[in-house]
Coordinates of C-alpha atoms in Angstrom, one line a residue:
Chain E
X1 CA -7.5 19.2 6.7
X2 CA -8.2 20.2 10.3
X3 CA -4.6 21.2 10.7
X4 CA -4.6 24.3 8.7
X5 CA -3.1 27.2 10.5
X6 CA -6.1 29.3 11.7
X7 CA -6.6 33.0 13.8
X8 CA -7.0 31.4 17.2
X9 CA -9.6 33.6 19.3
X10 CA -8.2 34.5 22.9
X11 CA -7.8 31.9 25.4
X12 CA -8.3 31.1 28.7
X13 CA -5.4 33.3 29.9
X14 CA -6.7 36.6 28.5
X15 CA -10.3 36.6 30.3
X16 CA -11.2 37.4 33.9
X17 CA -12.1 33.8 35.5
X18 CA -16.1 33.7 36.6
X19 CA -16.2 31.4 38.9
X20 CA -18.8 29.7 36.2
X21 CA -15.7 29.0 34.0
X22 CA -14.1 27.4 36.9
X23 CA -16.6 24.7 37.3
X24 CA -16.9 24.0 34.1
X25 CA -13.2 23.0 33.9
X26 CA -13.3 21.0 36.9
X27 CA -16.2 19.1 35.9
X28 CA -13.8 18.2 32.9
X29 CA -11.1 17.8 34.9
X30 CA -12.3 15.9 37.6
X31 CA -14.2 13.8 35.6
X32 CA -10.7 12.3 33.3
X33 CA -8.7 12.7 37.3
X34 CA -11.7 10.0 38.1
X35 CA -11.3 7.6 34.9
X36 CA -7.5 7.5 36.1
X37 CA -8.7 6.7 39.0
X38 CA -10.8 3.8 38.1
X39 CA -7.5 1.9 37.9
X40 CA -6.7 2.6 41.3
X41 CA -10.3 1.1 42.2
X42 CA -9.9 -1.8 39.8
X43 CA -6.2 -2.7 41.2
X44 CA -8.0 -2.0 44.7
X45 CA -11.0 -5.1 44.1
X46 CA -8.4 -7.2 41.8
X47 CA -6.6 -7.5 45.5
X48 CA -9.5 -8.2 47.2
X49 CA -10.6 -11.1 45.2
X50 CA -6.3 -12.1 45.1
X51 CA -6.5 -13.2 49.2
X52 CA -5.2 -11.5 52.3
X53 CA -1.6 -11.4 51.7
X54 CA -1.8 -9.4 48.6
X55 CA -4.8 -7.6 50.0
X56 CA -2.7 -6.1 52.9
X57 CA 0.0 -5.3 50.6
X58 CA -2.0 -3.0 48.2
X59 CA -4.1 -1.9 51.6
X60 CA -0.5 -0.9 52.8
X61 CA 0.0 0.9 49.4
X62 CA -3.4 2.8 49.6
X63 CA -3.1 3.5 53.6
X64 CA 0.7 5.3 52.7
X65 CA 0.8 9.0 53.1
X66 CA 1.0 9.5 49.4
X67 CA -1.6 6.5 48.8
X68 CA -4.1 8.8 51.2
X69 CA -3.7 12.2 49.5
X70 CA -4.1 10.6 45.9
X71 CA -7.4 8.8 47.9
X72 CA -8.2 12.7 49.5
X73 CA -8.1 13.8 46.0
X74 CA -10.5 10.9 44.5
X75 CA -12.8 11.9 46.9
X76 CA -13.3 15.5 46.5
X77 CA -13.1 15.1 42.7
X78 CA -15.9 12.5 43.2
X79 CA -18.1 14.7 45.2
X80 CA -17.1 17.7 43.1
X81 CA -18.1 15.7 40.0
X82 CA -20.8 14.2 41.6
X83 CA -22.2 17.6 42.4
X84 CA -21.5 19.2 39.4
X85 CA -23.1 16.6 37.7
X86 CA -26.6 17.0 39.2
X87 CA -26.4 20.4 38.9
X88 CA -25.9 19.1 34.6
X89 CA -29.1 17.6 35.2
X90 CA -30.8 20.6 36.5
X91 CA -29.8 22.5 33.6
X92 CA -31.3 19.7 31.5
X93 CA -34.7 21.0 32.2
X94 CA -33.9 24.0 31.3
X95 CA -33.5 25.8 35.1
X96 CA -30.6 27.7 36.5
X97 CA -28.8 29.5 34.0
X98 CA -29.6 33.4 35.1
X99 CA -26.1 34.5 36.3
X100 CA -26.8 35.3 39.8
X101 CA -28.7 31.0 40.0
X102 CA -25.2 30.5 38.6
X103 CA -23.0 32.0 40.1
X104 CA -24.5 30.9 43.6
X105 CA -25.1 27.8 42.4
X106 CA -20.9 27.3 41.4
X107 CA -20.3 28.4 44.8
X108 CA -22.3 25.7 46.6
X109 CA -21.3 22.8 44.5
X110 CA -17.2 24.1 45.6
X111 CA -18.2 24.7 49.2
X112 CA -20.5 21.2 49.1
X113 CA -17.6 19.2 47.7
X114 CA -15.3 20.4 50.2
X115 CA -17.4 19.5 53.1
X116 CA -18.8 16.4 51.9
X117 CA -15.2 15.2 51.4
X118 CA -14.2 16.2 54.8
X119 CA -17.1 14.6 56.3
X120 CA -16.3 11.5 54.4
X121 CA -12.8 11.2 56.0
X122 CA -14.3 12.3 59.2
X123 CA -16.3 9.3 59.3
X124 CA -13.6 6.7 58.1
X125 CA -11.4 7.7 60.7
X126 CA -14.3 7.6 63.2
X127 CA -15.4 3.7 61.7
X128 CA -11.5 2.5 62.4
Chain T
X1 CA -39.2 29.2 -6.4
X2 CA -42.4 27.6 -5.9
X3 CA -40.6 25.5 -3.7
X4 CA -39.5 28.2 -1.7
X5 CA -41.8 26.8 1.6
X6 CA -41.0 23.4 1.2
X7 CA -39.4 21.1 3.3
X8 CA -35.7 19.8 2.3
X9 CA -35.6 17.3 4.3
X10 CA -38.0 13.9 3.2
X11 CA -40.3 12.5 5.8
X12 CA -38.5 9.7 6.5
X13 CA -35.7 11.6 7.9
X14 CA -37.8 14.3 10.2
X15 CA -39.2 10.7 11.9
X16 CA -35.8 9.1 12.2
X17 CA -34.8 12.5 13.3
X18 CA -31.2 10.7 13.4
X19 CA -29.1 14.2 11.9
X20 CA -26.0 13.4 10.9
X21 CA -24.1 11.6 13.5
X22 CA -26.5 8.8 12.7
X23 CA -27.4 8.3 16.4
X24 CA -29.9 11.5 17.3
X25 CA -29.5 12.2 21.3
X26 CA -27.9 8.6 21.9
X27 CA -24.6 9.7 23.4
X28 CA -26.2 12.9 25.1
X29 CA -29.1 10.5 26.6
X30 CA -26.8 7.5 28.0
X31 CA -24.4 9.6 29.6
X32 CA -27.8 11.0 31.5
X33 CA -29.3 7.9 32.4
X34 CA -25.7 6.6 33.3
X35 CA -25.3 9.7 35.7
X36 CA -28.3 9.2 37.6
X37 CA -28.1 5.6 37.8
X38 CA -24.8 6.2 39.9
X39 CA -26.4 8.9 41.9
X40 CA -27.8 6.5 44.7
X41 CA -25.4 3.6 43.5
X42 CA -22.3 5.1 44.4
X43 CA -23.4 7.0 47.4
X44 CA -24.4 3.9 48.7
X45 CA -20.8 2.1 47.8
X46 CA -19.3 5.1 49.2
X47 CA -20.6 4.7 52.6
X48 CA -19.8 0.8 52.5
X49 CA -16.7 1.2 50.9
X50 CA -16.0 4.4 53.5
X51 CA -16.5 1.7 56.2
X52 CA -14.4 -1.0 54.4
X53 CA -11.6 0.9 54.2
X54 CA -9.6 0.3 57.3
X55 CA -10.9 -3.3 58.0
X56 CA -9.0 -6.4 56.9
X57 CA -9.6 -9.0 54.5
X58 CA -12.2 -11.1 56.0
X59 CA -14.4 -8.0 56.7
X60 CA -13.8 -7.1 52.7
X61 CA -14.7 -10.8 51.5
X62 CA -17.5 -10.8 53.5
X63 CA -19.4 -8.1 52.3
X64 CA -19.2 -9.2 48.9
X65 CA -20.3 -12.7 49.8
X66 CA -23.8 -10.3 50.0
X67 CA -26.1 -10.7 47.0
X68 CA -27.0 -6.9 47.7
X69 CA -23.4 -5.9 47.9
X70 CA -22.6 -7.5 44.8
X71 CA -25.1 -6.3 43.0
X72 CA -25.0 -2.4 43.7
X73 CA -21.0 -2.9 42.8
X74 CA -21.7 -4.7 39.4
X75 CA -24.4 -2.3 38.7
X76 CA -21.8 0.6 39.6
X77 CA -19.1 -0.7 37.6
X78 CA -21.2 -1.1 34.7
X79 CA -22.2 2.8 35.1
X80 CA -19.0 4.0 36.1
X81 CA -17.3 2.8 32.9
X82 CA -19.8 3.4 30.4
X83 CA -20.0 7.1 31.9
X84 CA -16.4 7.1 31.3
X85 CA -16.2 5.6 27.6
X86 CA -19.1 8.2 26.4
X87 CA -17.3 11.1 28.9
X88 CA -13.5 10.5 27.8
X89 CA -15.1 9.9 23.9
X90 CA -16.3 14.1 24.1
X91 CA -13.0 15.1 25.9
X92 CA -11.1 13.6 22.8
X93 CA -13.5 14.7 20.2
X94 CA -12.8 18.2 21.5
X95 CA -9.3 17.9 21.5
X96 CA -7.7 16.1 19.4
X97 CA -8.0 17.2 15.3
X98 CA -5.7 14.8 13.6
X99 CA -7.7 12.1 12.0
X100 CA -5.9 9.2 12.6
X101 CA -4.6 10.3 16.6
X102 CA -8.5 10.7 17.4
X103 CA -9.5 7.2 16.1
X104 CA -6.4 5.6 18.3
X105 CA -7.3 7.1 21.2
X106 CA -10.4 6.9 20.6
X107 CA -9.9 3.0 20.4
X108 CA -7.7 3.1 22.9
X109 CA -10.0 4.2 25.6
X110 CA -12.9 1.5 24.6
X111 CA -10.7 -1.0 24.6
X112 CA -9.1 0.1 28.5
X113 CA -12.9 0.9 29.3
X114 CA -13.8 -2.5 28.6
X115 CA -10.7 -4.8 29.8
X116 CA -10.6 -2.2 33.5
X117 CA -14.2 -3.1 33.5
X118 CA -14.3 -6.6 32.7
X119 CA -11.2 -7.0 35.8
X120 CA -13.6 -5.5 37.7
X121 CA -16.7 -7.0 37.3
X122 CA -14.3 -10.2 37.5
X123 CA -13.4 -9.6 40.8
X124 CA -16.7 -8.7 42.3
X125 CA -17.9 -12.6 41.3
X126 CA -15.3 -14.1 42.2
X127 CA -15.5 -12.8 45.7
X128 CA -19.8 -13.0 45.4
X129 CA -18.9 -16.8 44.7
X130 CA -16.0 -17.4 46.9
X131 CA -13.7 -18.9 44.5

């Protein structure tokens, strides 16, 4: 029924990117990177409550190069979606959507989760 | 046409105001009150898990032996996941068109939401309660 062959309008490829379609993507994006995730975190408090020895093996696991980027990346797409997400709310009561309050506003939620993820690495290194 | 002005719909059904998905705003309103429940919850985990991160397992145990601790992670995992259920739900409503592919995955990812979760929450009382 839904699987008739149908005119497809133009897609994402054909239109100049505002940076308003790019956020709305990542929010999407980010969002199903973080319910991946979630595994990562449940395998992460699974070894917690296991004991020490297998606690140091998945803290060996997360504290790898490639265990850090895929944490770097949880991060920012936390933040970014955390962001994002207020800025959902916002639009909930009916504020923000005049295209220079969005575009600004795309711009700060980017620039915010880059720095708030930086600052959060920052201050785990700083805690060691 | 008399009845040009009147209403179609019957009282009953402007009260329920329900429309046809059989559950009005229900979806739209959880996946709000889940988002700003984890607004201080998980910038508060953040900061302990941020500071948790390079200890060892003692230091780990220990703050979950904390009522407080264990609370603010249940609490999280309970929002966490059911923002993920109604969030992943919309991503494969959009998506996917073939009747019976939808209704797998869209099993599929209530059924993970809830066993991920359920490990979860698991693990948070069994550390809480040192077993």
């Amino acid at each position: 029924m839904a699987n008739v062959e149908r005119p497809l309008s133009p897609h994402l490829q054909i239109y100049r990117w505002p940076v308003t379609m790019a956020t709305s993507i990542l929010h999407r994006a980010t969002g199903c990177g973080l319910a991946a995730g979630t595994v990562l975190l449940t395998w992460w408090l699974v070894a917690a409550a296991a004991g020490p020895d297998y606690y140091a093996m998945v803290q060996a696991c997360l504290g790898s190069w490639l265990g850090r980027l895929v944490l770097f990346g949880f991060t920012w797409a936390l933040f970014y979606h955390l962001l994002s997400g207020i800025r959902h709310l916002v639009w909930d009561t009916g504020r923000g959507y005049s295209l220079a309050v969005a575009n600004r506003a795309s711009w700060l939620v980017i620039g915010g989760s880059v720095v708030l993820t930086v600052l959060a690495w920052i201050l785990a290194y700083a805690w060691k | 046409m008399s009845n040009a002005n009147k209403p179609m719909r019957s009282a009953l059904k402007n009260v329920r105001g329900l429309g046809a998905a059989k559950e009005g705003v229900q979806h739209w309103w959880l996946q709000r009150v889940t988002a700003m429940a984890m607004i201080p919850l998980l910038l508060v985990m953040l900061v302990c898990l941020l500071k948790l991160a390079t200890g060892d397992h003692a230091a780990v145990a220990a703050s979950f032996r904390h009522p407080l601790f264990a609370l603010v992670a249940l609490l999280s995992i309970l929002a966490v996941f059911w923002h993920m259920k109604l969030g992943l739900q919309v991503v494969i409503e959009d998506y996917v068109h073939s009747e019976g592919l939808k209704m797998a995955s869209l099993l599929g990812i209530t059924f993970a939401t809830f066993i991920l979760g359920g490990i979860a929450a698991l693990s948070v009382l069994k550390l809480f309660f040192g077993a």
